[in-house]
Coordinates of C-alpha atoms in Angstrom, one line a residue:
Chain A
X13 CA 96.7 84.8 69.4
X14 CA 98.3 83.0 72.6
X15 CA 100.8 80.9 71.7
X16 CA 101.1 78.2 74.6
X17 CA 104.9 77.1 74.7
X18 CA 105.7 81.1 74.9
X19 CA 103.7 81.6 78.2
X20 CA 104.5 77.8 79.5
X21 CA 108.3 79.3 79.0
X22 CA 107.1 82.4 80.4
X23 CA 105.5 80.8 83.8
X24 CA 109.5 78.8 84.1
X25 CA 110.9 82.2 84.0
X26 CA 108.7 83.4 86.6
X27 CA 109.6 80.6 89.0
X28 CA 113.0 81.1 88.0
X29 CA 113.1 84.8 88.9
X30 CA 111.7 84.2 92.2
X31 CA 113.9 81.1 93.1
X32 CA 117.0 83.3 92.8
X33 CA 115.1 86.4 94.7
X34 CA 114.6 83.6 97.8
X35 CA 118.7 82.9 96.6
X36 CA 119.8 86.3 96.8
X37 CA 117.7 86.6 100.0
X38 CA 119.7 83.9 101.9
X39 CA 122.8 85.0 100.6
X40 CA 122.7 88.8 101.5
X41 CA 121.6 87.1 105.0
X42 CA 124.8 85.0 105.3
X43 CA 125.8 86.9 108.5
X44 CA 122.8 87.9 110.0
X45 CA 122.3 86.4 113.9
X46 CA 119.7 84.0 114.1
X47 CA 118.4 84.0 110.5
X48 CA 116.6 81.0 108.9
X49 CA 117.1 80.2 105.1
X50 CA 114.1 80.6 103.0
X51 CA 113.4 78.2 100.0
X52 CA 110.8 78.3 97.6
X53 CA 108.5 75.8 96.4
X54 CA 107.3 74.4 92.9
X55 CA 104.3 72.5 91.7
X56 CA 103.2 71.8 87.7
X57 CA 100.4 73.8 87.0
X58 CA 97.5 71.6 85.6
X59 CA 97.3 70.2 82.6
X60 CA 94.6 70.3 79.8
X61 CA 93.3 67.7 78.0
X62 CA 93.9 68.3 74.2
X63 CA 92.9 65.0 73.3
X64 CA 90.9 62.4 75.5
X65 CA 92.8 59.3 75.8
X66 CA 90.5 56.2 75.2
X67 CA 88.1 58.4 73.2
X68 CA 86.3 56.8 70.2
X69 CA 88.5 57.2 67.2
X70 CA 85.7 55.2 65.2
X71 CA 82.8 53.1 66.0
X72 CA 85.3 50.3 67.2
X73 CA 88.6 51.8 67.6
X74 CA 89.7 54.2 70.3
X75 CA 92.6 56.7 70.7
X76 CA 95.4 54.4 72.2
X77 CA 97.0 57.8 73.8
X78 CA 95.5 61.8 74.2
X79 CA 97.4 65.0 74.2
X80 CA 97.7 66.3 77.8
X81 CA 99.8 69.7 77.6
X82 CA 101.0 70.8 81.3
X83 CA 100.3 74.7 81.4
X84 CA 103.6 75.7 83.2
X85 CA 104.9 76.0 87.0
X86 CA 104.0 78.0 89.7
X87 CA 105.7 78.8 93.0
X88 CA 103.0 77.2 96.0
X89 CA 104.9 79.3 98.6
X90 CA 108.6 80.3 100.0
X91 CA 109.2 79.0 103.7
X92 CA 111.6 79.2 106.2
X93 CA 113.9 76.3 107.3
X94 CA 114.0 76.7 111.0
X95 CA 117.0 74.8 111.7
X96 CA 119.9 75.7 114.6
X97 CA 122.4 77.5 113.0
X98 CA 126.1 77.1 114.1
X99 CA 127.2 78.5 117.8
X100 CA 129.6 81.2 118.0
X101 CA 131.5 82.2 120.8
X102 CA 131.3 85.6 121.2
X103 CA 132.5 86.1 124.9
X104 CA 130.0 88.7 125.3
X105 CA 127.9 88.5 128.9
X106 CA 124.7 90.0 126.6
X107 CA 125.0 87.8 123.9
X108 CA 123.0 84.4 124.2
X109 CA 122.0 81.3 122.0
X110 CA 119.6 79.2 121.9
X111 CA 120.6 75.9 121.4
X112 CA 117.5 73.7 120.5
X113 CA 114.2 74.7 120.5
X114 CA 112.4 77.8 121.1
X115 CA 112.4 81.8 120.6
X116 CA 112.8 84.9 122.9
X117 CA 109.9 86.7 123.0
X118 CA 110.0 90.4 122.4
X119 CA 107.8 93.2 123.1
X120 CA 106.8 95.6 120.2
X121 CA 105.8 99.1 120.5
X122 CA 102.3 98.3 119.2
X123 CA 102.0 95.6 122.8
X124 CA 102.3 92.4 120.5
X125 CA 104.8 90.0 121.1
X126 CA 106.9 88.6 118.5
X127 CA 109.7 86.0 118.5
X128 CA 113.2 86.0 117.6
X129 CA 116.4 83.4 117.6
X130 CA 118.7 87.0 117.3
X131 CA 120.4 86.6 121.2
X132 CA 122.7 89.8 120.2
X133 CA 121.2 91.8 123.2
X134 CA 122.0 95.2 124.8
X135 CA 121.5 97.3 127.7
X136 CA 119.4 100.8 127.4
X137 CA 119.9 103.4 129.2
X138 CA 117.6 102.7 131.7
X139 CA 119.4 99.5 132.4
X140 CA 116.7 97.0 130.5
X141 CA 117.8 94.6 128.1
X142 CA 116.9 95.5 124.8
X143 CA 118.0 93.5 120.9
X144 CA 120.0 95.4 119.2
X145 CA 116.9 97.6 117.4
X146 CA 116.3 98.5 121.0
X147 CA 112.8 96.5 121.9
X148 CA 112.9 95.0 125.1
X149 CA 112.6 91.4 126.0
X150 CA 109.5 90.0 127.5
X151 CA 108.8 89.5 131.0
X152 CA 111.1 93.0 130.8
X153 CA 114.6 92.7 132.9
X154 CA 116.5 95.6 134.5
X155 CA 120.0 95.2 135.4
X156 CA 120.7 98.0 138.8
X157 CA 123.4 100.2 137.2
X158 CA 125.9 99.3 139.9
X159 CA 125.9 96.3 138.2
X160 CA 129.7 94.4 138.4
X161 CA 128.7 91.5 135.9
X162 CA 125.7 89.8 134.8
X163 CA 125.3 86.2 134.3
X164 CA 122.5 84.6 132.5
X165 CA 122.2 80.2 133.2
X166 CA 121.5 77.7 130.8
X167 CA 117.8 78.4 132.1
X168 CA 117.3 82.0 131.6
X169 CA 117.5 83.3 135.0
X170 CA 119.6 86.2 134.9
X171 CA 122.1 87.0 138.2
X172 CA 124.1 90.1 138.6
X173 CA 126.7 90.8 140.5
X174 CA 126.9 94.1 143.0
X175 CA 129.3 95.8 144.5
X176 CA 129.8 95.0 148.8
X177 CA 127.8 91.9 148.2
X178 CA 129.5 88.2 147.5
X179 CA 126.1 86.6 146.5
X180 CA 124.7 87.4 142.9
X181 CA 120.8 88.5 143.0
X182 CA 118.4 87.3 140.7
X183 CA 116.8 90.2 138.6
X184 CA 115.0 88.2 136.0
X185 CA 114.2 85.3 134.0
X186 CA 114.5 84.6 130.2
X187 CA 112.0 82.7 129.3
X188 CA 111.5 80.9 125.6
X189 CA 108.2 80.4 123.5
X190 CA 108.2 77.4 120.7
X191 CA 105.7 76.6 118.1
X192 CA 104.1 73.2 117.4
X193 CA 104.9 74.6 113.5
X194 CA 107.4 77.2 113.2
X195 CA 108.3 76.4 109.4
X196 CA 104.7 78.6 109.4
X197 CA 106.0 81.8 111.6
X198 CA 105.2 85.1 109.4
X199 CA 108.9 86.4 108.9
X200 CA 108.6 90.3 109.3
X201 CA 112.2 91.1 108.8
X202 CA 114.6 92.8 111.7
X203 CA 114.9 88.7 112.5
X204 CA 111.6 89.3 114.1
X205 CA 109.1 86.3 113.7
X206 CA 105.0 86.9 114.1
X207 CA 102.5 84.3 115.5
X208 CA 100.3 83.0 112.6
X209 CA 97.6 80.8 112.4
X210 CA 99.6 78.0 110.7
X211 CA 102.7 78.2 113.1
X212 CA 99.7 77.8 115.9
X213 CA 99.6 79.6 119.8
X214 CA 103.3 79.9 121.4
X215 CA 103.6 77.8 123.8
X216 CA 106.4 79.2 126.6
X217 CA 108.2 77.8 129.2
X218 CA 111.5 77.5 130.7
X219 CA 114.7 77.2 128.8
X220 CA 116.1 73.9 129.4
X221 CA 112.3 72.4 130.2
X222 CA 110.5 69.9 128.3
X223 CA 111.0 70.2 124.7
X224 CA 112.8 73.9 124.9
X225 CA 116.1 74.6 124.3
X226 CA 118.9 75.7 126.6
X227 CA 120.5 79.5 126.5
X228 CA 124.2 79.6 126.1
X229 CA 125.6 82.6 127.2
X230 CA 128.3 84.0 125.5
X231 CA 127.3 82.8 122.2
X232 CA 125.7 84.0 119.0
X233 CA 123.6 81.7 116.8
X234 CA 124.7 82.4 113.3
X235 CA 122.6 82.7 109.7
X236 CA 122.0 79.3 109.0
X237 CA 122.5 79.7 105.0
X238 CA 125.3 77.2 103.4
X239 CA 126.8 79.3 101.1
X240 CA 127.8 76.3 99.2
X241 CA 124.4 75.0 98.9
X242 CA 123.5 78.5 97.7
X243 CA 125.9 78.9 95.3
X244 CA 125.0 75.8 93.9
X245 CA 121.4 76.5 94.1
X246 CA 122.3 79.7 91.9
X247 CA 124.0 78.1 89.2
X248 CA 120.8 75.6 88.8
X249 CA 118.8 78.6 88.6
X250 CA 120.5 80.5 86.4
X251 CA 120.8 77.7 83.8
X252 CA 117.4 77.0 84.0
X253 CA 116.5 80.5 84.0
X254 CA 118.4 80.5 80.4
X255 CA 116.9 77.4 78.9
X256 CA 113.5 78.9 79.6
X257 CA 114.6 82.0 78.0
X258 CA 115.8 79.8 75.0
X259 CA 112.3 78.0 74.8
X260 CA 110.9 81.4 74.7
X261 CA 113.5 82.9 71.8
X262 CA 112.8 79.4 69.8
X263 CA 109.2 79.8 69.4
X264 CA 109.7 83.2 69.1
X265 CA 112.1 82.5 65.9
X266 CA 109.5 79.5 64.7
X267 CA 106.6 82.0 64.6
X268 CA 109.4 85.0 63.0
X269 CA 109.9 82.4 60.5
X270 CA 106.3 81.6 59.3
X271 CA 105.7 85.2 58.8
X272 CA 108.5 86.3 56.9
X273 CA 108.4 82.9 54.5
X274 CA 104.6 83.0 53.7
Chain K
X42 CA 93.4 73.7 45.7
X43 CA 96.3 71.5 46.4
X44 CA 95.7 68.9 49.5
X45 CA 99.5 69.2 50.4
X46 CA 98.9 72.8 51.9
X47 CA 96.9 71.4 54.7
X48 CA 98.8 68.6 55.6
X49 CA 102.1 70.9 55.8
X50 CA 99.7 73.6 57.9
X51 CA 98.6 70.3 60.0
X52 CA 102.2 69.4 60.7
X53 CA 103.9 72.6 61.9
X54 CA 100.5 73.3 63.5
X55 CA 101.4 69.8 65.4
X56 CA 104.8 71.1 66.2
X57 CA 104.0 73.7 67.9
X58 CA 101.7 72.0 70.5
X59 CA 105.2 69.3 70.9
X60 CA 106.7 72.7 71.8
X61 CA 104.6 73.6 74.3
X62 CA 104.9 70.1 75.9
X63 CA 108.4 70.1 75.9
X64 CA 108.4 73.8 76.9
X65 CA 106.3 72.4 79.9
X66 CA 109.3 70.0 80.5
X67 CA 111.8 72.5 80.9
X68 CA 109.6 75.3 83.2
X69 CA 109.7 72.2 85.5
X70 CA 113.3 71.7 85.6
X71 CA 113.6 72.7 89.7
X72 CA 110.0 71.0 90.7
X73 CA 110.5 68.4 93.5
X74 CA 109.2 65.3 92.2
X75 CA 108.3 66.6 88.8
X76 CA 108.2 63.8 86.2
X77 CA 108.7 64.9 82.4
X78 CA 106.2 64.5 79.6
X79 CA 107.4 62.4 76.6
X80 CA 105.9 63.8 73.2
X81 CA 105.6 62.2 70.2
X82 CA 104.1 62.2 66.5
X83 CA 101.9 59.6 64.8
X84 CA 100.7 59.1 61.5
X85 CA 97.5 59.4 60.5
X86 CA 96.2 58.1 57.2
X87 CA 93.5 59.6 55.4
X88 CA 91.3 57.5 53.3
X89 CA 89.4 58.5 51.1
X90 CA 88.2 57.0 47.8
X91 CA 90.6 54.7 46.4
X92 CA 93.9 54.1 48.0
X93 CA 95.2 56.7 51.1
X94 CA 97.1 59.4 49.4
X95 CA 97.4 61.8 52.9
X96 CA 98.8 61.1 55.6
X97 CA 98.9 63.4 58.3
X98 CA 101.0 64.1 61.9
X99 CA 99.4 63.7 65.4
X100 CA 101.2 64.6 68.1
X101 CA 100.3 62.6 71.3
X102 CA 101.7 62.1 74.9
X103 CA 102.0 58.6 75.0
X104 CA 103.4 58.5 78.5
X105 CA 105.5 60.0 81.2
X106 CA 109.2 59.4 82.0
X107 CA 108.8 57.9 85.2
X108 CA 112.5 57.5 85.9
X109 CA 114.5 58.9 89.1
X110 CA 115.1 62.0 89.4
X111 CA 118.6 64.0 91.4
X112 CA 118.5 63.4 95.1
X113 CA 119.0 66.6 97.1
X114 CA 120.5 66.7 100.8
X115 CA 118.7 69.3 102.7
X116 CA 118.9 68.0 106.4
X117 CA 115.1 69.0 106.7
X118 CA 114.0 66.3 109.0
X119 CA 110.4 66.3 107.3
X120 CA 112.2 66.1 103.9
X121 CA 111.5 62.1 102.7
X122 CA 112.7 61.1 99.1
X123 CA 111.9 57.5 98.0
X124 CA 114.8 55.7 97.7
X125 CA 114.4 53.3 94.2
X126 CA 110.6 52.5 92.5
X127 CA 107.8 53.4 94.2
X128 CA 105.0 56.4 95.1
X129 CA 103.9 58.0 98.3
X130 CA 99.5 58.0 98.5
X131 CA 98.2 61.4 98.7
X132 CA 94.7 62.6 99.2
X133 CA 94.0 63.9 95.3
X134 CA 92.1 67.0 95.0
X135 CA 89.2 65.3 94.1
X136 CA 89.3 63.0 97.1
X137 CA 90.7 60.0 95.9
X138 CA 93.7 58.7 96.4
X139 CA 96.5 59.6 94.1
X140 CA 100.5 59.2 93.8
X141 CA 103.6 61.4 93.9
X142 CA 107.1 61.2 94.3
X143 CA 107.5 64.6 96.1
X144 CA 108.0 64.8 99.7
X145 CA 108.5 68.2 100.9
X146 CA 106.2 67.6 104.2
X147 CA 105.2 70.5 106.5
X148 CA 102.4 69.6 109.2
X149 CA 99.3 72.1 109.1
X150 CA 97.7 74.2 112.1
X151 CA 95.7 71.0 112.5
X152 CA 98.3 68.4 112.9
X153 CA 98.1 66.6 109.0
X154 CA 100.9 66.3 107.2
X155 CA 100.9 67.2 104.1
X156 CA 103.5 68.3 101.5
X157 CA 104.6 71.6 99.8
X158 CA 101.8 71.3 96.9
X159 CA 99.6 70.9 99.7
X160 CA 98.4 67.4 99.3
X161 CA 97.5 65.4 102.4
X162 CA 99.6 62.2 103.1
X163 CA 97.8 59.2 103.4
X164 CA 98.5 56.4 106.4
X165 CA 98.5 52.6 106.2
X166 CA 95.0 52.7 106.7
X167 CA 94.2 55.1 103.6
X168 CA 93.4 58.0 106.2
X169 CA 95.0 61.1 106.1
X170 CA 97.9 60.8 108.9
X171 CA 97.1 63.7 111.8
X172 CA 100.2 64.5 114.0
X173 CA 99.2 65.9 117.3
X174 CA 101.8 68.5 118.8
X175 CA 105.7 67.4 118.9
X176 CA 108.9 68.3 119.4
X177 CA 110.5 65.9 117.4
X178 CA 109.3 63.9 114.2
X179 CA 111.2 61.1 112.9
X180 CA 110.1 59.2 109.3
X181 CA 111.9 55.8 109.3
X182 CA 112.8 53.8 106.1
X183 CA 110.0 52.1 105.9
X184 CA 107.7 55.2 106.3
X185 CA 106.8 54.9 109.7
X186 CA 106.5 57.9 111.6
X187 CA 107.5 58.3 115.4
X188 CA 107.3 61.4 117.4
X189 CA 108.3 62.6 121.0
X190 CA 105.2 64.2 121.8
X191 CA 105.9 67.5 123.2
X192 CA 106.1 68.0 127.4
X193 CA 107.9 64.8 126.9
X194 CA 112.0 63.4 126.9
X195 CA 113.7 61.9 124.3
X196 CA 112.7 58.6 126.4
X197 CA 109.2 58.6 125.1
X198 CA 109.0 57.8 121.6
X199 CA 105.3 57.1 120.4
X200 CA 104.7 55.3 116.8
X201 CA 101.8 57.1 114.9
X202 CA 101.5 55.9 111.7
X203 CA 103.4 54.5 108.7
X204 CA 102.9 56.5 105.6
X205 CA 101.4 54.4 102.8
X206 CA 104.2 53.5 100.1
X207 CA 102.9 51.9 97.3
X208 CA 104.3 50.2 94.0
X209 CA 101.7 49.9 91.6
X210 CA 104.0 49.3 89.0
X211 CA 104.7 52.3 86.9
X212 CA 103.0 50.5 83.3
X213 CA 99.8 51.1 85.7
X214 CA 100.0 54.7 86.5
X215 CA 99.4 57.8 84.5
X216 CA 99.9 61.0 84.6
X217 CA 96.3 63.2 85.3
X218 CA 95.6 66.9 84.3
X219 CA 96.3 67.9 88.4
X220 CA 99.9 66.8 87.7
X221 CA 99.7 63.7 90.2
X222 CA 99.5 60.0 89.0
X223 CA 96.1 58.4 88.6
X224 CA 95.5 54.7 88.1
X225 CA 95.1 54.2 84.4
X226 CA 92.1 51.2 85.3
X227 CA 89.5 53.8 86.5
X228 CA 88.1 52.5 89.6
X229 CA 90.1 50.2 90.4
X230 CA 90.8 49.4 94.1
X231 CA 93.9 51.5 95.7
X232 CA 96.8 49.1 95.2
X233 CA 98.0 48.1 98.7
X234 CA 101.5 49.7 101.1
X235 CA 104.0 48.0 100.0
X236 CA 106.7 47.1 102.2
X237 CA 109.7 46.8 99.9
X238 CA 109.2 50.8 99.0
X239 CA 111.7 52.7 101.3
X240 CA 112.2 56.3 101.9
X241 CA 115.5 58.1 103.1
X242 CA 114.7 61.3 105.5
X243 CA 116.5 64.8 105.4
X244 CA 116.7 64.4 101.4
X245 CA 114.6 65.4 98.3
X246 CA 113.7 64.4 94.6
X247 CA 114.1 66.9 92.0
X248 CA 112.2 67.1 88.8
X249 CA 113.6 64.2 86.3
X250 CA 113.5 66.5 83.2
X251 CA 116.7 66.1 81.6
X252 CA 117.3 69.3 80.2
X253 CA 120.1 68.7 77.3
X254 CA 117.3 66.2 75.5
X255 CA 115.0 68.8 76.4
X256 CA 116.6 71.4 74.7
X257 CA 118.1 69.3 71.4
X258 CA 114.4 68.2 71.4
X259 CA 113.4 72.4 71.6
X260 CA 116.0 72.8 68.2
X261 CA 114.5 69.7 66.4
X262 CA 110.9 70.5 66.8
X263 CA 111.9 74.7 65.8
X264 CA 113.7 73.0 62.6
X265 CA 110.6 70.9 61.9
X266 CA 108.6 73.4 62.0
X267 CA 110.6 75.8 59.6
X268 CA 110.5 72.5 57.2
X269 CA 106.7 72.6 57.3
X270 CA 106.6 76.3 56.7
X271 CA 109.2 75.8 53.5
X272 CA 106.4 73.5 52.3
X273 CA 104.1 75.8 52.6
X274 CA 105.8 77.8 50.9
X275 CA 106.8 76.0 47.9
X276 CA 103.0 75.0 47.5
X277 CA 102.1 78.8 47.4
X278 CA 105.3 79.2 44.6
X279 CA 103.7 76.7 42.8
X280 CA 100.0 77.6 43.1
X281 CA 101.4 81.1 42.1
X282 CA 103.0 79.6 38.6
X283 CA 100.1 77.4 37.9
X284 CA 97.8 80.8 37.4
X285 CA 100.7 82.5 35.3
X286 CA 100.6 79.5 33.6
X287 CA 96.7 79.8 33.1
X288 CA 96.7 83.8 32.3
X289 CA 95.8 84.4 28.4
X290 CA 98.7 85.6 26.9

């Protein structure tokens, strides 16, 4: 025995439960650097014909309206929002933004690149600029250790500053990848990004060229969750989280009922 | 045995497919675009010799609540709501063309645009609309879509395509088992873009189900449905006299 309006109810908890997974996601993100909000998506599962509309009632007459029951919800897929979240100023000569378009690149241990809007960076011991779980950027930059300061322009190129010399020397350039469709960049955590088929082949350049976006130094680009919106978001879900649940307990209590009367 | 068993059997039976309906309604209550299922019961006399002494429930969908539903802000740039009456074209999964409200667009690895259920928009000309690489996509009011193709500065805007709007009238659209609207004429032609239909960018439709009448509905149909089981019931009480009645002394 399946009764439908118990698993219809069941497939709205289901979309429920994960809707406030994607919630608690964004919000347990709130201050992570260069984090894009997820947000799930819904779409009405089909729906079966219980009745034919327009079928032949008699010879001459036909059914005016059918019975179409919808068989639930389903979640299609959770994806990113990839839009700029706010600019801090941090004052640190490491940290960098991105304002507009475009991802660092990064190089993993395994020789892939991946892409990340995180600009918290750091120096190793070694003198290259690392993120903060240590992988270093890509091209790789060294700062000399005598290094007095380092500068990094709206275009990447990073200058340091040496002791017994007035002119800063170049040792590197930042560059920036984008994506024709980043909504569709495979999220791997560690606000690391990986190429996918959807999100298409990076395409890297010059920040501060063509479509790319410039590099602010000194900055930090925050989470770009709304806790509002969240919070909101999480009240919708958890009422209709419950009112699915009551669905459930009512038919629940209608077939309770049948059993215990007849 | 007594006809009256059947009928109450046929009505709560009845019930419980309204309650899945409805149920339906309320699963959907956060689906972008989603528009809610009305449910309802008709009588059905049963003739037989002499005069109808039956009449039993049906329980139909007679239509969809096509109304409105909550307008979200969500700042997405390819988030389009339409702003008053009106239905976007999609590419249905059987090919044709088909309507929705819900316009959660993402562009694919091949440049169409399509939205989050994964059905292709349709242009003016009934074509799906192919975006080639940009930096920027803008959707206007009226549905037409400009980009600033990417390589390029924000002085080069280049028109694509408009996305087809069209107003059918809502009397002429129904609801079909893939959850998108359908033409009720079958094979009729497409109904043409309409330029009074206007859309609003950075903003989504939620699912119209309004979940108080979906929920008093929910107790109604559960009370219904213990009425039918009383009558049940009461016919077995009776049946179960009628043979004490019968037994010899």
């Amino acid at each position: 025995m399946t009764e439908r309006a118990l698993w219809v109810a069941k497939t709205g908890l289901d979309a429920q439960q994960t809707r406030m997974a994607v919630i608690a996601n964004n919000l347990a993100n709130v201050n992570t650097t260069g984090f894009k909000k997820g947000r799930p998506l819904f779409e009405d599962l089909i729906y079966q014909n219980i009745r034919q509309v327009g079928s032949q009632t008699t010879q001459n007459t036909e059914l005016p309206t059918g019975l179409q029951l919808g068989t639930g919800v389903r979640t299609v897929a959770t994806e990113k929002l990839h839009t700029q979240g706010n600019i801090q100023q941090t004052e640190n000569s490491l940290d960098i933004a991105i304002s507009g378009r475009g991802y660092i690149q990064i190089l993993m241990p395994n020789g892939d690149i991946n892409y990340t809007r995180d600009g918290s960076l750091k120096l190793d011991s070694t003198g290259q600029i690392v993120t903060a779980g240590g992988l270093t950027l890509e091209p790789n930059i060294t700062i000399p250790q005598d290094a007095i300061s380092i500068s990094i322009g709206r275009d990447g190129t990073v200058n340091v500053v040496q002791p017994g010399s007035p002119e800063a020397t170049n040792v590197g350039q930042i560059q920036l990848a984008d994506f024709i469709n980043p909504a569709g960049l495979d999220p791997m955590g560690e606000n690391l990004f990986r190429e996918s088929v959807a999100s298409g082949p990076p395409i890297v350049g010059t920040p501060g060229e063509e479509e790319l976006g410039i590099v602010l130094q000194g900055s930090l680009e925050t989470s770009n969750v709304n806790v509002v919106e969240e919070l909101v978001n999480m009240i919708e879900t958890q009422r209709a989280y419950e009112m699915n649940s009551k669905a459930i307990s009512t038919t629940d209590e209608m077939l309770s009922f049948v059993t215990q009367q007849l | 045995m007594d006809r009256s068993l059947y009928i109450a059997m046929n009505g709560a039976k009845q019930t419980l497919l309204a309650q899945s309906a409805n149920a339906n309604n309320l699963a959907n209550t956060q689906t972008t675009g989603f528009k809610s299922d009305f449910e309802q019961f008709r009588a059905m006399p049963a003739f037989g010799p002499g005069y109808p002494s039956r009449v039993y429930a049906m329980t139909e969908r007679p239509g969809t609540d096509m109304s409105t539903g909550g307008l979200q802000t969500t700042g997405r740039e390819l988030d389009i709501a339409i702003n008053g009456d009106g239905w976007f074209a999609v590419q249905g999964k059987d090919g044709g063309e088909a309507y929705t409200r819900a316009g959660d667009l993402r562009i694919t690895p091949e440049g169409l645009l399509e939205n989050g259920a994964g059905l292709r928009f349709l242009g003016e000309a009934g074509q799906p609309i192919a975006i080639p690489p940009a930096q920027k996509v803008e959707i206007g009011r009226d549905g037409t879509i400009s980009i600033i193709p990417q390589g390029s500065n924000a002085t080069t805007l280049v028109v694509l395509d408009r996305i087809k709007l069209v107003n059918p009238g809502n009397g002429n659209l129904e609801k079909g088992n893939d959850g998108l609207m359908h033409l009720k004429q079958a094979g009729a032609a497409p109904p043409p873009a309409d330029a009074n239909v206007n859309v609003m960018q950075g903003m989504l439709e939620g699912s119209n189900v309004n979940a108080m009448s979906a929920m008093v509905e929910m107790i109604e149909l559960a009370r219904n449905f213990e009425l039918q089981t009383k009558v049940m019931k009461n016919v077995d009480d009776n049946a179960g006299v009628t043979a004490k009645l019968m037994q010899m002394a």
